[in-house]
JSON list of C-alpha atoms in Angstrom, two decimals:
[
{"chain": "D", "resi": 1, "resn": "MET", "atom": "CA", "xyz": [100.65, -25.97, -19.60]},
{"chain": "D", "resi": 2, "resn": "LYS", "atom": "CA", "xyz": [100.96, -25.72, -15.38]},
{"chain": "D", "resi": 3, "resn": "LEU", "atom": "CA", "xyz": [100.10, -21.98, -15.56]},
{"chain": "D", "resi": 4, "resn": "LEU", "atom": "CA", "xyz": [96.58, -22.36, -17.58]},
{"chain": "D", "resi": 5, "resn": "ILE", "atom": "CA", "xyz": [96.54, -25.09, -14.37]},
{"chain": "D", "resi": 6, "resn": "ARG", "atom": "CA", "xyz": [97.04, -22.33, -12.46]},
{"chain": "D", "resi": 7, "resn": "LEU", "atom": "CA", "xyz": [95.01, -19.85, -13.81]},
{"chain": "D", "resi": 8, "resn": "LEU", "atom": "CA", "xyz": [91.30, -22.62, -13.89]},
{"chain": "D", "resi": 9, "resn": "VAL", "atom": "CA", "xyz": [91.92, -23.08, -10.50]},
{"chain": "D", "resi": 10, "resn": "THR", "atom": "CA", "xyz": [92.47, -19.90, -8.57]},
{"chain": "D", "resi": 11, "resn": "GLY", "atom": "CA", "xyz": [89.52, -19.33, -11.45]},
{"chain": "D", "resi": 12, "resn": "ILE", "atom": "CA", "xyz": [87.51, -22.67, -9.42]},
{"chain": "D", "resi": 13, "resn": "LEU", "atom": "CA", "xyz": [88.29, -21.07, -5.67]},
{"chain": "D", "resi": 14, "resn": "VAL", "atom": "CA", "xyz": [87.33, -17.19, -6.68]},
{"chain": "D", "resi": 15, "resn": "LEU", "atom": "CA", "xyz": [84.03, -18.25, -7.68]},
{"chain": "D", "resi": 16, "resn": "LEU", "atom": "CA", "xyz": [83.69, -20.23, -4.23]},
{"chain": "D", "resi": 17, "resn": "ILE", "atom": "CA", "xyz": [85.16, -18.39, -1.71]},
{"chain": "D", "resi": 18, "resn": "ALA", "atom": "CA", "xyz": [82.37, -15.94, -4.16]},
{"chain": "D", "resi": 19, "resn": "ASN", "atom": "CA", "xyz": [79.89, -17.42, -2.89]},
{"chain": "D", "resi": 20, "resn": "PHE", "atom": "CA", "xyz": [80.19, -18.38, 0.74]},
{"chain": "D", "resi": 21, "resn": "LEU", "atom": "CA", "xyz": [81.69, -14.40, 1.27]},
{"chain": "D", "resi": 22, "resn": "PRO", "atom": "CA", "xyz": [79.07, -11.88, 1.43]},
{"chain": "D", "resi": 23, "resn": "GLY", "atom": "CA", "xyz": [80.31, -8.88, -0.43]},
{"chain": "D", "resi": 24, "resn": "VAL", "atom": "CA", "xyz": [82.67, -10.62, -3.63]},
{"chain": "D", "resi": 25, "resn": "GLN", "atom": "CA", "xyz": [80.34, -11.20, -5.79]},
{"chain": "D", "resi": 26, "resn": "VAL", "atom": "CA", "xyz": [81.34, -13.01, -9.22]},
{"chain": "D", "resi": 27, "resn": "GLU", "atom": "CA", "xyz": [78.46, -13.21, -12.31]},
{"chain": "D", "resi": 28, "resn": "SER", "atom": "CA", "xyz": [79.85, -16.38, -13.98]},
{"chain": "D", "resi": 29, "resn": "TYR", "atom": "CA", "xyz": [83.06, -18.97, -13.77]},
{"chain": "D", "resi": 30, "resn": "LEU", "atom": "CA", "xyz": [83.92, -17.06, -16.83]},
{"chain": "D", "resi": 31, "resn": "SER", "atom": "CA", "xyz": [84.52, -14.03, -15.28]},
{"chain": "D", "resi": 32, "resn": "ALA", "atom": "CA", "xyz": [86.36, -15.79, -12.00]},
{"chain": "D", "resi": 33, "resn": "VAL", "atom": "CA", "xyz": [89.06, -16.70, -14.18]},
{"chain": "D", "resi": 34, "resn": "ILE", "atom": "CA", "xyz": [89.40, -13.16, -16.08]},
{"chain": "D", "resi": 35, "resn": "VAL", "atom": "CA", "xyz": [89.32, -11.91, -12.43]},
{"chain": "D", "resi": 36, "resn": "ALA", "atom": "CA", "xyz": [92.67, -14.90, -11.96]},
{"chain": "D", "resi": 37, "resn": "ILE", "atom": "CA", "xyz": [94.19, -13.84, -15.18]},
{"chain": "D", "resi": 38, "resn": "VAL", "atom": "CA", "xyz": [94.03, -9.67, -14.15]},
{"chain": "D", "resi": 39, "resn": "LEU", "atom": "CA", "xyz": [94.93, -10.60, -10.92]},
{"chain": "D", "resi": 40, "resn": "ALA", "atom": "CA", "xyz": [98.11, -12.59, -12.16]},
{"chain": "D", "resi": 41, "resn": "LEU", "atom": "CA", "xyz": [98.77, -9.98, -14.61]},
{"chain": "D", "resi": 42, "resn": "LEU", "atom": "CA", "xyz": [97.84, -7.40, -11.12]},
{"chain": "D", "resi": 43, "resn": "ASN", "atom": "CA", "xyz": [100.58, -9.42, -9.01]},
{"chain": "D", "resi": 44, "resn": "VAL", "atom": "CA", "xyz": [102.84, -8.86, -11.51]},
{"chain": "D", "resi": 45, "resn": "LEU", "atom": "CA", "xyz": [103.11, -5.90, -13.59]},
{"chain": "D", "resi": 46, "resn": "LEU", "atom": "CA", "xyz": [102.00, -3.61, -10.27]},
{"chain": "D", "resi": 47, "resn": "LYS", "atom": "CA", "xyz": [103.06, -5.30, -7.01]},
{"chain": "D", "resi": 48, "resn": "PRO", "atom": "CA", "xyz": [107.20, -5.85, -7.13]},
{"chain": "D", "resi": 49, "resn": "ILE", "atom": "CA", "xyz": [106.35, -1.32, -7.49]},
{"chain": "D", "resi": 50, "resn": "LEU", "atom": "CA", "xyz": [103.69, -0.83, -4.77]},
{"chain": "D", "resi": 51, "resn": "VAL", "atom": "CA", "xyz": [106.74, -3.39, -2.02]},
{"chain": "D", "resi": 52, "resn": "ILE", "atom": "CA", "xyz": [109.23, -1.06, -3.20]},
{"chain": "D", "resi": 53, "resn": "LEU", "atom": "CA", "xyz": [107.30, 1.98, -2.36]},
{"chain": "D", "resi": 54, "resn": "THR", "atom": "CA", "xyz": [105.77, 1.37, 0.68]},
{"chain": "D", "resi": 55, "resn": "LEU", "atom": "CA", "xyz": [109.07, -0.84, 2.44]},
{"chain": "D", "resi": 56, "resn": "PRO", "atom": "CA", "xyz": [109.17, 1.58, 5.57]},
{"chain": "D", "resi": 57, "resn": "VAL", "atom": "CA", "xyz": [105.27, 0.88, 5.47]},
{"chain": "D", "resi": 58, "resn": "THR", "atom": "CA", "xyz": [106.24, -2.93, 5.50]},
{"chain": "D", "resi": 59, "resn": "ILE", "atom": "CA", "xyz": [108.99, -3.14, 7.63]},
{"chain": "D", "resi": 60, "resn": "LEU", "atom": "CA", "xyz": [107.32, -0.93, 10.48]},
{"chain": "D", "resi": 61, "resn": "THR", "atom": "CA", "xyz": [104.10, -3.77, 10.67]},
{"chain": "D", "resi": 62, "resn": "PHE", "atom": "CA", "xyz": [106.49, -6.63, 10.54]},
{"chain": "D", "resi": 63, "resn": "GLY", "atom": "CA", "xyz": [105.32, -7.44, 6.79]},
{"chain": "D", "resi": 64, "resn": "LEU", "atom": "CA", "xyz": [101.11, -6.70, 7.68]},
{"chain": "D", "resi": 65, "resn": "PHE", "atom": "CA", "xyz": [101.02, -4.00, 5.12]},
{"chain": "D", "resi": 66, "resn": "LEU", "atom": "CA", "xyz": [101.05, -6.02, 2.69]},
{"chain": "D", "resi": 67, "resn": "LEU", "atom": "CA", "xyz": [97.89, -7.20, 3.83]},
{"chain": "D", "resi": 68, "resn": "VAL", "atom": "CA", "xyz": [96.94, -3.72, 2.19]},
{"chain": "D", "resi": 69, "resn": "ILE", "atom": "CA", "xyz": [99.03, -3.86, -0.65]},
{"chain": "D", "resi": 70, "resn": "ASN", "atom": "CA", "xyz": [96.59, -6.85, -1.88]},
{"chain": "D", "resi": 71, "resn": "ALA", "atom": "CA", "xyz": [93.55, -5.87, -1.21]},
{"chain": "D", "resi": 72, "resn": "ILE", "atom": "CA", "xyz": [94.56, -2.59, -2.72]},
{"chain": "D", "resi": 73, "resn": "ILE", "atom": "CA", "xyz": [94.88, -5.35, -5.98]},
{"chain": "D", "resi": 74, "resn": "ILE", "atom": "CA", "xyz": [92.46, -7.01, -5.31]},
{"chain": "D", "resi": 75, "resn": "LEU", "atom": "CA", "xyz": [90.16, -3.23, -5.18]},
{"chain": "D", "resi": 76, "resn": "LEU", "atom": "CA", "xyz": [91.56, -2.93, -8.22]},
{"chain": "D", "resi": 77, "resn": "ALA", "atom": "CA", "xyz": [90.75, -5.67, -9.80]},
{"chain": "D", "resi": 78, "resn": "SER", "atom": "CA", "xyz": [87.37, -5.65, -9.36]},
{"chain": "D", "resi": 79, "resn": "SER", "atom": "CA", "xyz": [87.48, -1.75, -10.41]},
{"chain": "D", "resi": 80, "resn": "LEU", "atom": "CA", "xyz": [88.48, -2.83, -13.86]},
{"chain": "D", "resi": 81, "resn": "ILE", "atom": "CA", "xyz": [86.22, -5.66, -14.59]},
{"chain": "D", "resi": 82, "resn": "GLY", "atom": "CA", "xyz": [82.62, -5.93, -15.33]},
{"chain": "D", "resi": 83, "resn": "GLY", "atom": "CA", "xyz": [82.18, -9.15, -13.73]},
{"chain": "D", "resi": 84, "resn": "PHE", "atom": "CA", "xyz": [83.20, -9.46, -10.63]},
{"chain": "D", "resi": 85, "resn": "ASP", "atom": "CA", "xyz": [82.00, -6.81, -7.77]},
{"chain": "D", "resi": 86, "resn": "VAL", "atom": "CA", "xyz": [83.85, -6.26, -3.88]},
{"chain": "D", "resi": 87, "resn": "ASP", "atom": "CA", "xyz": [81.52, -3.69, -1.90]},
{"chain": "D", "resi": 88, "resn": "GLY", "atom": "CA", "xyz": [84.48, -2.59, 0.55]},
{"chain": "D", "resi": 89, "resn": "PHE", "atom": "CA", "xyz": [88.76, -3.03, 1.59]},
{"chain": "D", "resi": 90, "resn": "TRP", "atom": "CA", "xyz": [87.92, -4.97, 4.46]},
{"chain": "D", "resi": 91, "resn": "ILE", "atom": "CA", "xyz": [86.14, -7.40, 2.56]},
{"chain": "D", "resi": 92, "resn": "ALA", "atom": "CA", "xyz": [88.90, -7.14, 0.34]},
{"chain": "D", "resi": 93, "resn": "VAL", "atom": "CA", "xyz": [91.55, -8.29, 2.19]},
{"chain": "D", "resi": 94, "resn": "LEU", "atom": "CA", "xyz": [89.23, -11.44, 3.69]},
{"chain": "D", "resi": 95, "resn": "PHE", "atom": "CA", "xyz": [89.27, -12.01, 0.16]},
{"chain": "D", "resi": 96, "resn": "SER", "atom": "CA", "xyz": [93.02, -11.63, -0.42]},
{"chain": "D", "resi": 97, "resn": "ILE", "atom": "CA", "xyz": [93.43, -13.92, 2.78]},
{"chain": "D", "resi": 98, "resn": "LEU", "atom": "CA", "xyz": [91.07, -16.42, 1.83]},
{"chain": "D", "resi": 99, "resn": "LEU", "atom": "CA", "xyz": [92.26, -16.93, -1.77]},
{"chain": "D", "resi": 100, "resn": "SER", "atom": "CA", "xyz": [96.21, -16.82, -0.82]},
{"chain": "D", "resi": 101, "resn": "ILE", "atom": "CA", "xyz": [95.32, -20.19, 2.34]},
{"chain": "D", "resi": 102, "resn": "CYS", "atom": "CA", "xyz": [93.70, -21.90, -0.72]},
{"chain": "D", "resi": 103, "resn": "GLN", "atom": "CA", "xyz": [95.81, -21.54, -3.47]},
{"chain": "D", "resi": 104, "resn": "ALA", "atom": "CA", "xyz": [98.74, -22.61, -1.66]},
{"chain": "D", "resi": 105, "resn": "ILE", "atom": "CA", "xyz": [97.11, -26.00, -0.41]},
{"chain": "D", "resi": 106, "resn": "LEU", "atom": "CA", "xyz": [95.59, -26.66, -4.02]},
{"chain": "D", "resi": 107, "resn": "PHE", "atom": "CA", "xyz": [98.97, -25.54, -5.36]},
{"chain": "D", "resi": 108, "resn": "SER", "atom": "CA", "xyz": [101.19, -27.99, -3.38]},
{"chain": "D", "resi": 109, "resn": "TRP", "atom": "CA", "xyz": [98.56, -30.71, -4.29]},
{"chain": "D", "resi": 110, "resn": "LEU", "atom": "CA", "xyz": [99.29, -30.12, -7.92]},
{"chain": "D", "resi": 111, "resn": "LYS", "atom": "CA", "xyz": [103.03, -28.82, -7.34]},
{"chain": "D", "resi": 112, "resn": "GLU", "atom": "CA", "xyz": [105.15, -32.13, -9.45]},
{"chain": "D", "resi": 113, "resn": "ASP", "atom": "CA", "xyz": [108.14, -33.10, -7.99]}
]
């Protein structure tokens, strides 16, 4: 149940950020929920592999290269999902930062004791 709530909240956040951030388009709330599901799957399956492969660069940049990995994952999701478009790399980086901050705030409120 908690996973479903997190996916729905992430879908709402994707839709809200897309409305305020130029360069990101989402067709509908259903597309935003699909984006949330695909991002969750890519973060579980692909992100650990990319982090391990880029570990030396990540260490040299004090972890800032993880922003590049997040942007790559968002661009990959954009290419996989028809109703979700991100115009460029820097927009994907900004979208990733905003989504992460908003998720951290909202998920801390949803945390069960």
